[in-house]
Amino acid sequence: MQYSQLAVVPTAPQSAGLVTNVIALVRLRRHCMAPDGPSGFLPDQLDPNLTFLCADIVLFLLVAPCAAMQDLKRQLGSLSESDWDAIPEIGDRSLRFKKQEERSFMPAPDMLLEKARQEVEMSKSIDTASSSGGRSSSGTASSVVGDLSSIGEGKGTVLGLKLDTVSDSVSGQTNVNAKGYLTDLNSLKITSDAEVGDIKKARALLTSVVQTNPKHAPGWIAAARLEEMAGKLAAARKLAEKGCKHCPGSEDVWLEWARLESTENAKGIIARAIAAVPHSVKVWLHAAAIESDVSAKRRVLRRALERVPNSVKLWRAAIELEDANDARIMLSRAVECVPRSVEMWLALARLESYDNAKKVLNKARETLPGNLEIWLTAAKLEEANGKADTIGIIVDRAIKSLTAQHVSIEREDWLREAETAEREEYTLVCQAIVRASAMIGVEEPDRKKTWTDDADVALEHGAVETARALLSLALTAFPGKKSVWLRAAQLERKHGTSAQLQELLAKAVKYCPKEEVLWLMAAKDKWTSGDVAGARTVLQDAFAANSDSEEIWVAAVKLEFEEGEIEHARALLVRARERADTPRIWMKSVHLEREVGNPEMALSLVQEAVQKYPDFEKLWMQYAQVAKDLAKIEMARKALFDGVKRNAKSVAMWLALARLEADAQNATKARSVLEMARSKNPTSDLLWRESYRVELKFGGAKAADAVMARALQKCPNSPVLWAEAVVTAPRPQQKTKSVDALKRCENDPRVVIAVAQLFWSERKLDKARRWLERAVALDADNGDSWAALLRFEHAHGDEAKVAGVEERCAKAEPRHGELWAPERKAVGAAKLSTVEILRRTAAKIDAR
């Protein structure tokens, strides 16, 4: 066959010739591969007709089927549409859709492999110890199959060793750990064939136990519980019954048998148990428990008390079933039978009248003179009946009696008893305990610190009366210490009433008349409670004790201003400038004139003030503010320039001057001012932030980014700069900036607020709320945190949450914040409340 014939479709005779050639080729290959066949052959040894055999085969396989299908394809043209629809779908039968044979493998548990390894090692060590030979270590000669086959042998060996350790072959006594058996059985659950095998092993083991030592009760109990776990309740009952026969003196075996039986049968078993162990408290209690009638329970317990009169458990169970009268009668008998039981004495005292209770407690103290609880109960009895005079005497006698009995009780234990008495609402007992035990283990020089620290600990525990008693003790010992008075005042402000605080402060100013803060607290409390006349009286007394005190003058002016007495306030300031001539007094004078709308008088006062105090930066800034009120920008600019010449290190004044130029759209002057300010204060993050904002306003984002980069190089840990960078960064970069900021300043409220605003903008409201709450917790004095939280709750919270934020902010009384401080110090805000300032500050925060 020639190559030209490859393009010709073979006819039937040609196809038959191809088949013949294929058969010949197969026979030739079989002959050549036979063991006795030729070792090889050359292509020229073949029949020449086989030269193009491979080409013939390929032609046959590729072309012949196509030729055979041509007639069938022609017949498809005669099919109708219904015939086409009737042809079934055969689906995709290609190899890639053929489902491969699935073979699943279940990995063996680690526990099984480890157990097999241990048993193999055990069997190897036993074989080595029992014979001098052993298996040969021929490297790879031993196979894994050998190790696996030894697992079965190892199981038998291990079981034998366990059985050998159960019993002692010499004495015949068991070494079984009863608790171990019971614990193992309680944790046993039959869920597989393997665990069934474990049950069989345990059954064989426990059978050996009870046979080796039938007098061992825990072995019988363990065997019975094993059968119960295995679901063989009848076998468990039989084993428990056998245990009772072999161990009639064991209450646990009887109780186990009763537990396995029904209630009716259990009663008979318990009756037999009582006959066998009549003094067993457990058996008597179980006998009462299985009775359903209360009267039957009483009969059982009373019979039990006849047999075992010295059992506190039986007395307690019997008394709980009685009414008050019968319980008192039984307790009278109980304290005779168990006189060492404090519980019985105290229970009897609670049921008796006041006089009889005193007698009972006196007998209890005679019987148990070293028991603290009886003494404290006697003190509480006196307070409950209004006998306040004897409480301290009883507590003092308790300490002496316990000391005589060599009972050592630490001061911390006494304080815990005081806190317990406070929780039980025995305030006088609490105070008496604190007074009596205060000096136990305390050196004379350490009294103040120790008592105040103990008061702080008591407040952490919620024991306000204990803390109050400790601070009262400290005030008695140190009446001239301002710090102790302040601690006590803070306690009364948080946990006491206004009357208690005023009474405390009245004492404080008598002992510390030169302490201005105590006078101011007293006056403020009078004022906030509505007693304006009382507040004026307190301030007059304060003037008498501290005539030149700036704080008291300012407080008096504020009081008169708040009450609308402007002329009186102005007169006070005139007198204050004469008697307490300070920069702050001049500032308050200028501020008063601005508040009442008299800027010309304010300007005159501030010009005089800066001449007297040229180094006080706030007066220069106030000078500029008054000039701006009068629309005299050049005067304001000159005032600030003069001020920075005098106070080159004043960052606030440089900022005021730069903002004045920026507001006037003088970008170049603002930049030059900030450049000069940074040269004087190179590490001031506030100046760098202002430069960044100026560039952002006038120079564009690229110039601003360059300034921020320089700023972070100078102040890499500045929370002010990082917060600004997070807030003003482009949206795709904010997350990266926030991560960097948190790495540098994790616990700064300004950075936390910036991150919260990021979550807010992404509508992650829960996270935003958590971060805003965190900012408030980090620094409650930062008003910006409260304003941001209030703005968030207005946008996404409800009225209750808004009210809660306002209430918490009013209690915190914040004083600082970039947005908060200007609102608080603005003209017209002097009479605003904290909540009103909070709302005005929140309005300036952008809602996300």
PDB file of N, CA, C and O in Angstrom, residues 559-567 831:
ATOM      1  N   LEU A 559     -20.812  83.756  92.200  1.00  0.00           N
ATOM      2  CA  LEU A 559     -22.109  83.587  92.855  1.00  0.00           C
ATOM      3  C   LEU A 559     -23.018  84.773  92.572  1.00  0.00           C
ATOM      4  O   LEU A 559     -24.193  84.608  92.200  1.00  0.00           O
ATOM      5  N   GLU A 560     -22.474  85.976  92.711  1.00  0.00           N
ATOM      6  CA  GLU A 560     -23.305  87.157  92.487  1.00  0.00           C
ATOM      7  C   GLU A 560     -23.683  87.296  91.014  1.00  0.00           C
ATOM      8  O   GLU A 560     -24.818  87.696  90.692  1.00  0.00           O
ATOM      9  N   PHE A 561     -22.759  86.952  90.121  1.00  0.00           N
ATOM     10  CA  PHE A 561     -23.067  87.041  88.700  1.00  0.00           C
ATOM     11  C   PHE A 561     -24.151  86.041  88.306  1.00  0.00           C
ATOM     12  O   PHE A 561     -25.078  86.376  87.548  1.00  0.00           O
ATOM     13  N   GLU A 562     -24.052  84.824  88.811  1.00  0.00           N
ATOM     14  CA  GLU A 562     -25.044  83.807  88.482  1.00  0.00           C
ATOM     15  C   GLU A 562     -26.420  84.181  89.015  1.00  0.00           C
ATOM     16  O   GLU A 562     -27.445  83.849  88.407  1.00  0.00           O
ATOM     17  N   GLU A 563     -26.434  84.888  90.126  1.00  0.00           N
ATOM     18  CA  GLU A 563     -27.716  85.291  90.715  1.00  0.00           C
ATOM     19  C   GLU A 563     -28.238  86.603  90.122  1.00  0.00           C
ATOM     20  O   GLU A 563     -29.277  87.095  90.544  1.00  0.00           O
ATOM     21  N   GLY A 564     -27.506  87.150  89.147  1.00  0.00           N
ATOM     22  CA  GLY A 564     -27.975  88.363  88.498  1.00  0.00           C
ATOM     23  C   GLY A 564     -27.611  89.643  89.208  1.00  0.00           C
ATOM     24  O   GLY A 564     -28.063  90.738  88.807  1.00  0.00           O
ATOM     25  N   GLU A 565     -26.793  89.573  90.237  1.00  0.00           N
ATOM     26  CA  GLU A 565     -26.373  90.770  90.972  1.00  0.00           C
ATOM     27  C   GLU A 565     -25.108  91.319  90.313  1.00  0.00           C
ATOM     28  O   GLU A 565     -23.993  91.183  90.829  1.00  0.00           O
ATOM     29  N   ILE A 566     -25.296  91.991  89.162  1.00  0.00           N
ATOM     30  CA  ILE A 566     -24.142  92.442  88.381  1.00  0.00           C
ATOM     31  C   ILE A 566     -23.378  93.537  89.116  1.00  0.00           C
ATOM     32  O   ILE A 566     -22.142  93.518  89.188  1.00  0.00           O
ATOM     33  N   GLU A 567     -24.092  94.530  89.664  1.00  0.00           N
ATOM     34  CA  GLU A 567     -23.421  95.624  90.350  1.00  0.00           C
ATOM     35  C   GLU A 567     -22.661  95.123  91.575  1.00  0.00           C
ATOM     36  O   GLU A 567     -21.548  95.577  91.865  1.00  0.00           O
ATOM     37  N   LYS A 831     -23.530  81.439  82.016  1.00  0.00           N
ATOM     38  CA  LYS A 831     -24.662  80.902  82.773  1.00  0.00           C
ATOM     39  C   LYS A 831     -25.205  79.603  82.188  1.00  0.00           C
ATOM     40  O   LYS A 831     -26.204  79.083  82.673  1.00  0.00           O
TER      41      LYS A 831
END
